[in-house]
Short mmCIF file of N, CA and C in Angstrom, two decimals:
data_model
loop_
_atom_site.label_atom_id
_atom_site.label_comp_id
_atom_site.label_asym_id
_atom_site.label_seq_id
_atom_site.Cartn_x
_atom_site.Cartn_y
_atom_site.Cartn_z
N MET A 1 -5.10 18.05 30.19
CA MET A 1 -5.44 16.55 29.86
C MET A 1 -6.36 15.81 30.33
N ALA A 2 -6.67 14.89 29.81
CA ALA A 2 -7.64 14.14 30.10
C ALA A 2 -7.35 13.27 31.17
N GLU A 3 -8.30 13.07 32.39
CA GLU A 3 -7.82 12.14 33.19
C GLU A 3 -8.38 10.55 33.03
N PHE A 4 -7.37 9.68 32.93
CA PHE A 4 -7.31 8.26 32.57
C PHE A 4 -8.47 7.92 33.85
N LEU A 5 -9.97 7.63 33.13
CA LEU A 5 -10.69 7.13 34.28
C LEU A 5 -11.70 5.86 33.72
N SER A 6 -10.89 4.70 33.27
CA SER A 6 -11.49 3.01 33.03
C SER A 6 -11.54 2.95 34.34
N ASP A 7 -12.62 2.01 33.94
CA ASP A 7 -13.33 1.50 35.07
C ASP A 7 -12.48 -0.12 34.89
N LEU A 8 -11.32 -0.38 35.15
CA LEU A 8 -10.45 -1.68 34.77
C LEU A 8 -11.10 -2.74 34.93
N THR A 9 -12.07 -3.01 35.86
CA THR A 9 -12.88 -4.70 36.08
C THR A 9 -13.84 -4.68 35.18
N LYS A 10 -14.61 -3.77 34.92
CA LYS A 10 -15.32 -3.53 33.59
C LYS A 10 -14.62 -4.27 32.03
N LEU A 11 -13.47 -3.39 32.27
CA LEU A 11 -12.77 -3.55 30.82
C LEU A 11 -12.26 -4.66 30.84
N ARG A 12 -11.67 -5.28 32.01
CA ARG A 12 -11.20 -6.91 31.49
C ARG A 12 -12.49 -7.66 32.10
N GLU A 13 -13.97 -7.44 32.07
CA GLU A 13 -15.31 -8.53 31.80
C GLU A 13 -14.95 -8.13 30.34
N ARG A 14 -15.32 -7.04 29.62
CA ARG A 14 -16.00 -7.01 28.06
C ARG A 14 -14.54 -7.71 27.37
N ALA A 15 -13.07 -7.60 27.69
CA ALA A 15 -12.06 -8.31 27.12
C ALA A 15 -12.56 -9.89 27.17
N ARG A 16 -13.13 -10.47 28.27
CA ARG A 16 -13.27 -11.96 28.38
C ARG A 16 -14.59 -12.01 27.42
N THR A 17 -15.46 -10.97 27.56
CA THR A 17 -16.93 -11.58 26.36
C THR A 17 -17.02 -11.17 25.49
N GLU A 18 -15.52 -10.89 24.65
CA GLU A 18 -15.97 -9.90 22.97
C GLU A 18 -14.36 -10.48 22.86
N ILE A 19 -13.67 -11.59 23.40
CA ILE A 19 -12.69 -12.22 23.26
C ILE A 19 -12.60 -12.36 21.61
N ASP A 20 -13.43 -12.95 20.77
CA ASP A 20 -13.19 -13.36 19.47
C ASP A 20 -13.31 -12.04 18.77
N LYS A 21 -13.46 -11.00 18.79
CA LYS A 21 -13.30 -9.51 18.16
C LYS A 21 -11.60 -9.19 18.35
N GLY A 22 -11.10 -10.14 19.02
CA GLY A 22 -9.49 -9.81 18.47
C GLY A 22 -9.04 -8.54 18.92
N PRO A 23 -8.29 -7.69 18.37
CA PRO A 23 -7.89 -6.30 18.69
C PRO A 23 -8.69 -5.36 18.86
N VAL A 24 -10.11 -5.65 18.05
CA VAL A 24 -11.26 -4.80 17.87
C VAL A 24 -12.08 -4.70 18.96
N THR A 25 -11.92 -3.25 19.84
CA THR A 25 -12.44 -3.34 21.31
C THR A 25 -13.32 -1.96 20.92
N GLU A 26 -14.11 -2.05 21.95
CA GLU A 26 -14.99 -0.68 22.16
C GLU A 26 -14.30 0.77 21.90
N ALA A 27 -13.27 0.36 22.24
CA ALA A 27 -12.39 2.07 21.57
C ALA A 27 -12.41 2.17 20.42
N TYR A 28 -12.44 1.20 19.06
CA TYR A 28 -12.27 1.28 18.24
C TYR A 28 -12.96 2.15 17.59
N GLY A 29 -12.61 3.41 16.59
CA GLY A 29 -13.20 4.69 16.67
C GLY A 29 -13.67 4.48 15.07
N ALA A 30 -13.52 3.47 14.00
CA ALA A 30 -13.80 3.27 12.87
C ALA A 30 -15.09 2.31 12.49
N ASP A 31 -14.72 2.44 11.28
CA ASP A 31 -16.01 1.31 10.67
C ASP A 31 -14.89 0.35 10.11
N VAL A 32 -15.20 -0.64 10.99
CA VAL A 32 -13.90 -2.14 10.22
C VAL A 32 -14.71 -2.38 9.64
N ASP A 33 -15.93 -2.74 9.00
CA ASP A 33 -15.91 -3.21 7.62
C ASP A 33 -15.54 -2.42 6.42
N ARG A 34 -15.96 -0.89 6.75
CA ARG A 34 -15.25 -0.21 5.58
C ARG A 34 -13.59 0.02 5.64
N VAL A 35 -13.18 -0.54 6.52
CA VAL A 35 -11.85 0.01 6.61
C VAL A 35 -10.78 -1.41 6.33
N ILE A 36 -11.41 -2.39 6.35
CA ILE A 36 -11.25 -4.01 5.74
C ILE A 36 -11.57 -3.67 4.33
N GLN A 37 -12.52 -3.29 3.43
CA GLN A 37 -12.63 -3.04 2.41
C GLN A 37 -11.26 -1.60 1.59
N VAL A 38 -11.40 -0.78 2.26
CA VAL A 38 -10.07 0.08 1.96
C VAL A 38 -9.15 -0.93 1.71
N CYS A 39 -8.62 -1.25 2.88
CA CYS A 39 -7.59 -1.99 2.98
C CYS A 39 -7.69 -3.30 1.72
N ASN A 40 -8.15 -3.78 1.16
CA ASN A 40 -8.18 -4.95 0.06
C ASN A 40 -7.71 -3.62 -0.75
N GLU A 41 -8.77 -2.99 -1.28
CA GLU A 41 -8.46 -1.96 -2.56
C GLU A 41 -7.06 -2.06 -2.48
N ALA A 42 -6.46 -1.47 -1.42
CA ALA A 42 -5.22 -1.27 -1.30
C ALA A 42 -4.17 -2.45 -1.50
N LEU A 43 -4.46 -3.38 -1.00
CA LEU A 43 -4.12 -4.78 -1.34
C LEU A 43 -4.17 -5.18 -2.99
N ALA A 44 -5.24 -5.03 -3.33
CA ALA A 44 -5.51 -5.14 -4.77
C ALA A 44 -4.21 -3.99 -5.68
N THR A 45 -4.25 -2.79 -5.27
CA THR A 45 -2.99 -1.84 -5.54
C THR A 45 -2.01 -2.33 -5.49
N GLU A 46 -1.14 -2.79 -4.70
CA GLU A 46 0.07 -3.08 -4.21
C GLU A 46 0.29 -4.46 -5.19
N LEU A 47 -0.82 -5.37 -5.24
CA LEU A 47 -0.15 -6.48 -6.10
C LEU A 47 -0.19 -6.02 -7.65
N VAL A 48 -0.80 -5.51 -8.01
CA VAL A 48 -0.85 -4.95 -9.30
C VAL A 48 0.19 -4.36 -9.88
N CYS A 49 0.69 -3.10 -8.40
CA CYS A 49 1.98 -2.78 -8.58
C CYS A 49 2.92 -3.30 -8.88
N VAL A 50 3.55 -4.90 -8.40
CA VAL A 50 4.24 -5.85 -7.87
C VAL A 50 3.79 -6.40 -9.49
N LEU A 51 3.10 -7.01 -9.90
CA LEU A 51 3.08 -7.40 -11.48
C LEU A 51 3.65 -6.51 -12.12
N ARG A 52 3.12 -5.00 -12.06
CA ARG A 52 3.55 -4.34 -13.00
C ARG A 52 5.45 -3.90 -13.32
N TYR A 53 5.43 -3.96 -12.02
CA TYR A 53 6.81 -3.90 -11.62
C TYR A 53 8.00 -4.98 -12.39
N LYS A 54 7.79 -5.95 -12.00
CA LYS A 54 8.16 -7.55 -12.23
C LYS A 54 8.06 -7.72 -14.00
N ARG A 55 6.92 -7.23 -14.69
CA ARG A 55 6.94 -7.52 -16.16
C ARG A 55 8.16 -6.32 -16.75
N HIS A 56 7.99 -5.00 -15.98
CA HIS A 56 8.92 -3.97 -16.71
C HIS A 56 10.57 -5.00 -16.24
N ALA A 57 10.98 -4.90 -14.98
CA ALA A 57 12.15 -5.87 -14.85
C ALA A 57 12.56 -6.81 -15.93
N TYR A 58 11.62 -7.52 -16.00
CA TYR A 58 12.27 -8.67 -17.33
C TYR A 58 12.15 -8.33 -18.91
N THR A 59 11.23 -7.07 -18.96
CA THR A 59 11.08 -7.03 -20.65
C THR A 59 12.16 -5.68 -20.77
N ALA A 60 12.69 -5.17 -19.73
CA ALA A 60 13.27 -3.49 -20.07
C ALA A 60 14.46 -3.99 -20.94
N THR A 61 14.89 -3.59 -21.68
CA THR A 61 16.06 -3.23 -22.67
C THR A 61 16.66 -2.20 -23.00
N GLY A 62 17.80 -2.65 -23.54
CA GLY A 62 18.47 -1.20 -23.64
C GLY A 62 19.83 -0.88 -23.12
N ILE A 63 20.55 0.19 -23.54
CA ILE A 63 21.77 0.81 -22.91
C ILE A 63 21.72 0.77 -21.65
N TYR A 64 20.19 1.70 -21.27
CA TYR A 64 20.41 2.43 -19.66
C TYR A 64 19.37 1.30 -18.91
N SER A 65 19.10 0.52 -19.58
CA SER A 65 18.37 -0.15 -18.31
C SER A 65 18.65 -1.22 -17.49
N GLU A 66 19.86 -1.07 -17.12
CA GLU A 66 20.54 -2.23 -16.13
C GLU A 66 20.44 -1.33 -14.83
N SER A 67 21.08 -0.11 -14.52
CA SER A 67 20.08 0.27 -13.49
C SER A 67 18.71 0.90 -12.98
N VAL A 68 18.00 0.96 -14.29
CA VAL A 68 16.63 1.38 -14.28
C VAL A 68 16.07 -0.39 -13.43
N VAL A 69 16.42 -1.32 -14.39
CA VAL A 69 15.89 -2.77 -13.59
C VAL A 69 16.28 -3.13 -12.73
N ALA A 70 17.11 -2.59 -12.03
CA ALA A 70 17.55 -2.85 -10.78
C ALA A 70 16.35 -2.21 -9.66
N GLU A 71 15.71 -0.82 -9.97
CA GLU A 71 15.24 0.03 -9.54
C GLU A 71 14.00 -0.47 -9.37
N PHE A 72 13.29 -1.25 -10.73
CA PHE A 72 12.24 -2.19 -11.02
C PHE A 72 12.21 -3.33 -9.96
N LYS A 73 13.39 -4.04 -9.76
CA LYS A 73 12.84 -5.35 -8.87
C LYS A 73 12.96 -5.06 -7.24
N GLU A 74 13.54 -3.76 -7.01
CA GLU A 74 13.69 -3.36 -5.47
C GLU A 74 12.75 -2.70 -5.23
N HIS A 75 11.65 -1.86 -6.35
CA HIS A 75 10.31 -1.75 -6.05
C HIS A 75 9.26 -2.57 -5.72
N ALA A 76 9.48 -3.67 -6.33
CA ALA A 76 8.49 -4.96 -6.76
C ALA A 76 8.52 -5.46 -5.29
N ALA A 77 9.75 -5.59 -4.99
CA ALA A 77 9.90 -6.25 -3.56
C ALA A 77 9.72 -5.58 -2.35
N ASP A 78 9.61 -4.03 -2.44
CA ASP A 78 8.74 -2.99 -1.30
C ASP A 78 7.13 -3.45 -1.48
N GLU A 79 6.92 -3.38 -2.55
CA GLU A 79 5.31 -3.51 -2.64
C GLU A 79 5.03 -4.83 -2.32
N TYR A 80 5.78 -5.78 -2.59
CA TYR A 80 5.30 -7.13 -2.07
C TYR A 80 5.33 -7.14 -0.37
N GLU A 81 6.08 -6.30 -0.03
CA GLU A 81 5.90 -6.16 1.39
C GLU A 81 4.69 -5.28 2.08
N HIS A 82 4.78 -4.60 1.18
CA HIS A 82 3.09 -3.99 1.63
C HIS A 82 1.98 -4.56 1.48
N VAL A 83 2.38 -5.54 0.39
CA VAL A 83 1.35 -6.79 0.29
C VAL A 83 0.78 -7.16 1.93
N ASP A 84 1.68 -7.60 2.46
CA ASP A 84 2.10 -8.67 3.34
C ASP A 84 1.41 -7.98 4.48
N LYS A 85 1.71 -6.60 4.55
CA LYS A 85 1.26 -5.75 5.85
C LYS A 85 -0.44 -5.66 5.57
N LEU A 86 -0.63 -5.18 4.73
CA LEU A 86 -1.54 -5.05 4.34
C LEU A 86 -2.73 -6.46 4.51
N ALA A 87 -2.32 -7.74 4.02
CA ALA A 87 -2.96 -8.93 4.58
C ALA A 87 -3.07 -8.74 5.66
N THR A 88 -1.88 -8.74 6.49
CA THR A 88 -2.19 -9.18 8.08
C THR A 88 -2.81 -8.09 8.78
N ARG A 89 -2.88 -6.89 8.47
CA ARG A 89 -3.95 -5.89 9.26
C ARG A 89 -5.40 -6.35 8.68
N ILE A 90 -5.79 -6.77 7.61
CA ILE A 90 -6.87 -7.01 7.17
C ILE A 90 -7.24 -8.21 8.38
N THR A 91 -6.17 -9.45 8.40
CA THR A 91 -6.66 -10.26 9.34
C THR A 91 -6.95 -10.21 10.83
N GLN A 92 -6.20 -9.28 10.91
CA GLN A 92 -6.04 -8.47 12.34
C GLN A 92 -7.82 -8.05 12.64
N LEU A 93 -8.19 -7.22 12.02
CA LEU A 93 -9.61 -6.60 12.01
C LEU A 93 -10.82 -7.64 11.46
N GLY A 94 -10.48 -9.02 11.34
CA GLY A 94 -10.61 -10.26 10.97
C GLY A 94 -11.49 -9.43 10.07
N GLY A 95 -10.86 -9.48 9.09
CA GLY A 95 -11.42 -9.87 7.51
C GLY A 95 -10.43 -11.12 6.91
N GLU A 96 -10.71 -10.67 5.85
CA GLU A 96 -10.18 -11.43 5.01
C GLU A 96 -9.70 -10.96 3.54
N PRO A 97 -7.84 -11.31 3.38
CA PRO A 97 -7.52 -10.58 2.27
C PRO A 97 -7.79 -11.11 1.31
N ASP A 98 -8.38 -10.33 0.44
CA ASP A 98 -8.76 -10.45 -0.96
C ASP A 98 -7.49 -10.84 -2.20
N PHE A 99 -7.20 -12.00 -2.42
CA PHE A 99 -6.67 -12.05 -3.50
C PHE A 99 -6.66 -13.00 -5.02
N ASN A 100 -8.30 -12.70 -4.96
CA ASN A 100 -8.84 -13.25 -6.19
C ASN A 100 -8.31 -12.47 -7.34
N PRO A 101 -7.48 -13.30 -8.30
CA PRO A 101 -7.71 -12.58 -9.38
C PRO A 101 -8.02 -12.13 -10.69
N GLU A 102 -9.28 -12.61 -10.82
CA GLU A 102 -10.61 -11.75 -11.36
C GLU A 102 -10.90 -10.50 -11.19
N ILE A 103 -10.71 -10.10 -9.41
CA ILE A 103 -11.38 -8.92 -9.69
C ILE A 103 -10.04 -8.04 -9.00
N LEU A 104 -8.97 -8.31 -8.76
CA LEU A 104 -7.72 -7.70 -8.37
C LEU A 104 -7.63 -5.71 -9.32
N ALA A 105 -7.55 -6.06 -10.86
CA ALA A 105 -7.43 -5.27 -11.49
C ALA A 105 -8.30 -4.14 -11.71
N GLY A 106 -9.43 -4.55 -10.66
CA GLY A 106 -10.88 -3.58 -11.20
C GLY A 106 -11.09 -2.97 -9.58
N ARG A 107 -10.14 -3.70 -8.80
CA ARG A 107 -10.19 -3.08 -7.54
C ARG A 107 -9.14 -2.24 -7.18
N SER A 108 -7.89 -2.26 -8.01
CA SER A 108 -6.99 -1.36 -7.63
C SER A 108 -6.89 -0.21 -8.35
N HIS A 109 -6.17 0.88 -7.51
CA HIS A 109 -6.46 2.08 -7.79
C HIS A 109 -5.42 2.61 -8.72
N THR A 110 -4.41 1.78 -8.90
CA THR A 110 -3.38 1.75 -10.06
C THR A 110 -3.46 0.80 -11.19
N THR A 111 -2.97 0.94 -12.40
CA THR A 111 -3.28 0.02 -13.48
C THR A 111 -1.81 -0.70 -13.72
N TYR A 112 -2.01 -1.82 -14.68
CA TYR A 112 -0.99 -2.68 -14.93
C TYR A 112 -0.90 -1.83 -16.49
N ASP A 113 0.46 -2.18 -17.12
CA ASP A 113 1.55 -1.60 -17.89
C ASP A 113 2.19 -2.30 -18.59
N ALA A 114 2.02 -2.79 -19.43
CA ALA A 114 2.57 -3.72 -20.94
C ALA A 114 3.85 -3.11 -21.83
N SER A 115 4.20 -2.32 -21.21
CA SER A 115 4.84 -0.82 -22.07
C SER A 115 6.12 -2.17 -22.51
N LEU A 116 6.98 -1.64 -23.70
CA LEU A 116 8.22 -2.34 -23.81
C LEU A 116 9.07 -1.24 -24.20
N ASN A 117 8.65 0.35 -24.00
CA ASN A 117 9.81 1.13 -24.41
C ASN A 117 9.99 1.71 -23.05
N LEU A 118 11.46 1.82 -22.42
CA LEU A 118 11.83 2.18 -21.16
C LEU A 118 11.25 3.43 -20.83
N VAL A 119 11.55 4.48 -21.13
CA VAL A 119 11.19 5.64 -20.90
C VAL A 119 9.28 5.49 -20.26
N ASP A 120 8.66 4.86 -21.07
CA ASP A 120 7.45 4.22 -20.92
C ASP A 120 6.88 3.85 -19.83
N MET A 121 7.66 2.93 -19.50
CA MET A 121 7.94 2.14 -18.32
C MET A 121 8.21 3.09 -17.09
N ILE A 122 8.91 3.92 -17.46
CA ILE A 122 9.68 4.83 -15.46
C ILE A 122 8.21 5.65 -15.59
N LYS A 123 7.74 6.24 -16.55
CA LYS A 123 6.85 7.08 -16.77
C LYS A 123 5.51 6.73 -16.13
N GLU A 124 4.96 5.15 -16.86
CA GLU A 124 3.91 4.92 -16.33
C GLU A 124 4.09 4.53 -14.54
N ASP A 125 5.24 3.97 -14.37
CA ASP A 125 5.85 3.35 -13.01
C ASP A 125 5.58 4.73 -11.94
N LEU A 126 5.85 6.10 -12.48
CA LEU A 126 5.62 7.08 -11.86
C LEU A 126 4.05 7.60 -11.59
N VAL A 127 3.98 7.25 -12.36
CA VAL A 127 2.19 7.96 -12.62
C VAL A 127 1.13 6.92 -11.46
N ALA A 128 1.58 5.66 -11.43
CA ALA A 128 1.18 4.78 -10.48
C ALA A 128 1.47 5.10 -8.96
N GLU A 129 2.60 5.30 -9.10
CA GLU A 129 3.01 5.81 -7.58
C GLU A 129 2.54 6.75 -7.30
N ARG A 130 2.20 8.12 -8.31
CA ARG A 130 1.71 9.37 -7.59
C ARG A 130 -0.60 8.78 -7.26
N VAL A 131 -1.00 7.88 -7.96
CA VAL A 131 -2.11 7.54 -7.74
C VAL A 131 -1.95 7.36 -5.95
N ALA A 132 -1.06 5.98 -5.63
CA ALA A 132 -0.64 5.57 -4.55
C ALA A 132 -1.01 6.74 -3.40
N ILE A 133 0.46 7.47 -4.04
CA ILE A 133 0.43 8.47 -3.14
C ILE A 133 -0.98 9.49 -2.41
N ALA A 134 -1.24 9.76 -3.68
CA ALA A 134 -2.74 10.28 -3.11
C ALA A 134 -4.10 9.65 -2.83
N SER A 135 -4.00 8.71 -2.82
CA SER A 135 -4.92 7.52 -2.86
C SER A 135 -4.65 7.09 -1.04
N TYR A 136 -3.21 6.75 -1.00
CA TYR A 136 -3.11 7.07 0.53
C TYR A 136 -3.12 7.57 1.27
N THR A 137 -2.43 9.02 1.09
CA THR A 137 -2.65 10.17 1.98
C THR A 137 -4.17 10.33 2.10
N GLU A 138 -4.98 10.34 1.18
CA GLU A 138 -6.48 10.57 1.40
C GLU A 138 -7.11 9.44 2.39
N ILE A 139 -6.46 8.10 2.72
CA ILE A 139 -7.04 7.43 3.00
C ILE A 139 -6.28 7.62 4.83
N ILE A 140 -5.59 8.23 5.33
CA ILE A 140 -4.64 8.40 6.57
C ILE A 140 -5.52 9.52 6.64
N GLN A 141 -6.02 10.53 6.53
CA GLN A 141 -7.06 11.53 6.33
C GLN A 141 -8.01 10.78 6.99
N TRP A 142 -8.81 10.12 6.24
CA TRP A 142 -10.42 9.54 6.42
C TRP A 142 -9.89 8.96 7.66
N LEU A 143 -8.83 8.09 7.98
CA LEU A 143 -8.99 7.39 9.13
C LEU A 143 -8.83 7.68 10.20
N GLY A 144 -7.76 9.04 10.12
CA GLY A 144 -7.72 10.05 11.44
C GLY A 144 -7.16 9.15 12.74
N ASP A 145 -8.32 9.31 13.91
CA ASP A 145 -7.81 8.57 14.77
C ASP A 145 -8.56 8.10 15.59
N GLY A 146 -9.31 7.47 14.36
CA GLY A 146 -10.44 6.10 14.19
C GLY A 146 -10.08 4.87 14.40
N ASP A 147 -8.19 4.73 13.69
CA ASP A 147 -7.71 3.30 13.70
C ASP A 147 -6.66 3.90 13.37
N PRO A 148 -5.81 4.08 14.67
CA PRO A 148 -4.08 4.56 14.51
C PRO A 148 -3.21 3.62 14.02
N THR A 149 -3.59 2.41 14.09
CA THR A 149 -2.96 1.31 13.72
C THR A 149 -2.99 1.16 12.34
N THR A 150 -4.03 0.95 11.53
CA THR A 150 -4.15 1.42 10.24
C THR A 150 -3.58 2.37 9.50
N ARG A 151 -3.74 3.79 10.24
CA ARG A 151 -3.14 4.75 10.01
C ARG A 151 -2.01 4.70 9.58
N ARG A 152 -1.14 3.79 10.39
CA ARG A 152 0.43 3.84 10.64
C ARG A 152 0.73 3.15 9.84
N VAL A 153 0.21 1.96 9.55
CA VAL A 153 0.37 0.88 8.12
C VAL A 153 0.26 2.19 6.85
N PHE A 154 -0.71 2.41 6.68
CA PHE A 154 -0.46 3.58 5.76
C PHE A 154 0.75 4.68 5.31
N GLU A 155 0.63 5.28 6.67
CA GLU A 155 2.07 6.31 6.75
C GLU A 155 3.18 5.59 6.26
N ASP A 156 3.01 4.17 6.70
CA ASP A 156 4.84 3.66 6.05
C ASP A 156 4.53 2.82 4.58
N LEU A 157 3.56 2.89 4.54
CA LEU A 157 3.04 2.40 2.79
C LEU A 157 3.49 4.47 2.11
N LEU A 158 3.22 5.09 2.49
CA LEU A 158 2.79 6.47 1.90
C LEU A 158 4.60 6.84 1.56
N ALA A 159 5.57 6.39 2.89
CA ALA A 159 6.84 7.10 2.62
C ALA A 159 7.35 6.14 1.80
N ASP A 160 7.12 4.88 1.58
CA ASP A 160 7.63 4.26 0.40
C ASP A 160 7.07 4.76 -0.88
N GLU A 161 6.07 5.14 -1.17
CA GLU A 161 5.62 5.48 -2.53
C GLU A 161 6.21 6.59 -2.86
N GLU A 162 6.15 7.31 -1.80
CA GLU A 162 7.03 8.82 -2.11
C GLU A 162 8.83 8.52 -2.39
N ASP A 163 8.92 7.52 -1.65
CA ASP A 163 10.24 7.22 -1.92
C ASP A 163 10.78 7.10 -3.61
N HIS A 164 9.96 5.46 -3.73
CA HIS A 164 9.75 5.15 -5.30
C HIS A 164 9.43 6.38 -6.31
N ALA A 165 8.69 7.32 -5.72
CA ALA A 165 8.06 8.48 -6.90
C ALA A 165 9.51 9.16 -7.52
N ASP A 166 9.92 9.59 -6.18
CA ASP A 166 11.44 10.23 -6.05
C ASP A 166 12.39 9.90 -7.25
N ASP A 167 12.69 8.37 -6.77
CA ASP A 167 13.36 7.65 -7.61
C ASP A 167 13.27 7.43 -8.92
N LEU A 168 12.36 7.30 -9.46
CA LEU A 168 11.32 7.41 -11.00
C LEU A 168 11.71 8.48 -11.61
N ARG A 169 11.10 9.37 -10.65
CA ARG A 169 11.75 10.92 -11.46
C ARG A 169 13.31 10.99 -11.69
N GLY A 170 14.07 10.41 -10.56
CA GLY A 170 15.40 10.88 -10.78
C GLY A 170 15.92 9.72 -11.97
N LEU A 171 15.36 8.93 -12.38
CA LEU A 171 15.50 7.79 -13.13
C LEU A 171 15.28 8.82 -14.79
N LEU A 172 14.15 9.42 -14.59
CA LEU A 172 13.97 10.10 -15.78
C LEU A 172 14.89 11.52 -16.02
N GLU A 173 15.09 11.90 -15.13
CA GLU A 173 16.16 13.36 -15.34
C GLU A 173 17.57 12.71 -15.23
N ARG A 174 17.81 11.65 -15.19
CA ARG A 174 19.32 10.95 -15.34
C ARG A 174 19.17 10.65 -17.01
N LEU A 175 18.24 9.72 -17.47
CA LEU A 175 18.41 9.79 -18.90
C LEU A 175 18.63 11.09 -20.08
N PRO A 176 19.12 10.23 -21.58
CA PRO A 176 19.51 11.25 -21.91
C PRO A 176 18.33 11.87 -22.64
N LYS A 177 18.45 13.08 -23.14
CA LYS A 177 17.11 14.13 -23.49
C LYS A 177 16.30 13.06 -24.66
N ASP A 178 17.24 13.31 -25.32
CA ASP A 178 16.84 12.63 -26.53
C ASP A 178 15.55 10.93 -26.38
N LEU A 179 15.69 10.25 -25.30
CA LEU A 179 15.05 9.36 -24.76
C LEU A 179 13.82 9.76 -24.26
N ALA A 180 13.89 10.86 -23.46
CA ALA A 180 12.68 11.31 -22.55
C ALA A 180 11.74 11.62 -23.20
#
């Protein structure tokens, strides 16, 4: 194991002279501008997911829709928490969370869906979750040890997205075969 060799006097001096950088210190090992950009892309993805789940929750109908609507609402709430986590991290890194509606869809890794068929809604949400899972896994690997805090944010998001995908797959499996 490597020995701890920081000169505490220099560390304190640097902390005072670079106070405007907030939590980004010399030890930060990633490209902060690129990390902010990637976080804003994920922010757009999560916002599109919130909108898609909300639309599906309000437009789902049919004899099997009650439990599905509850799942859509729960997932929308989770995705909105993801928005808050990403916006907070972007701000911590000295960036600005981009909520511009004119460019959200173009920056999002997932797409919006206006399906009216319950099975199609579930399938489109499952596809979106799988895209988020693949994207966030890649981001986690890319971040590596360069930014462990942002990596942990994405690890938390990934765990939720995997749970959502499992929930949606379960919904599809429980629906009568003639609907799926």
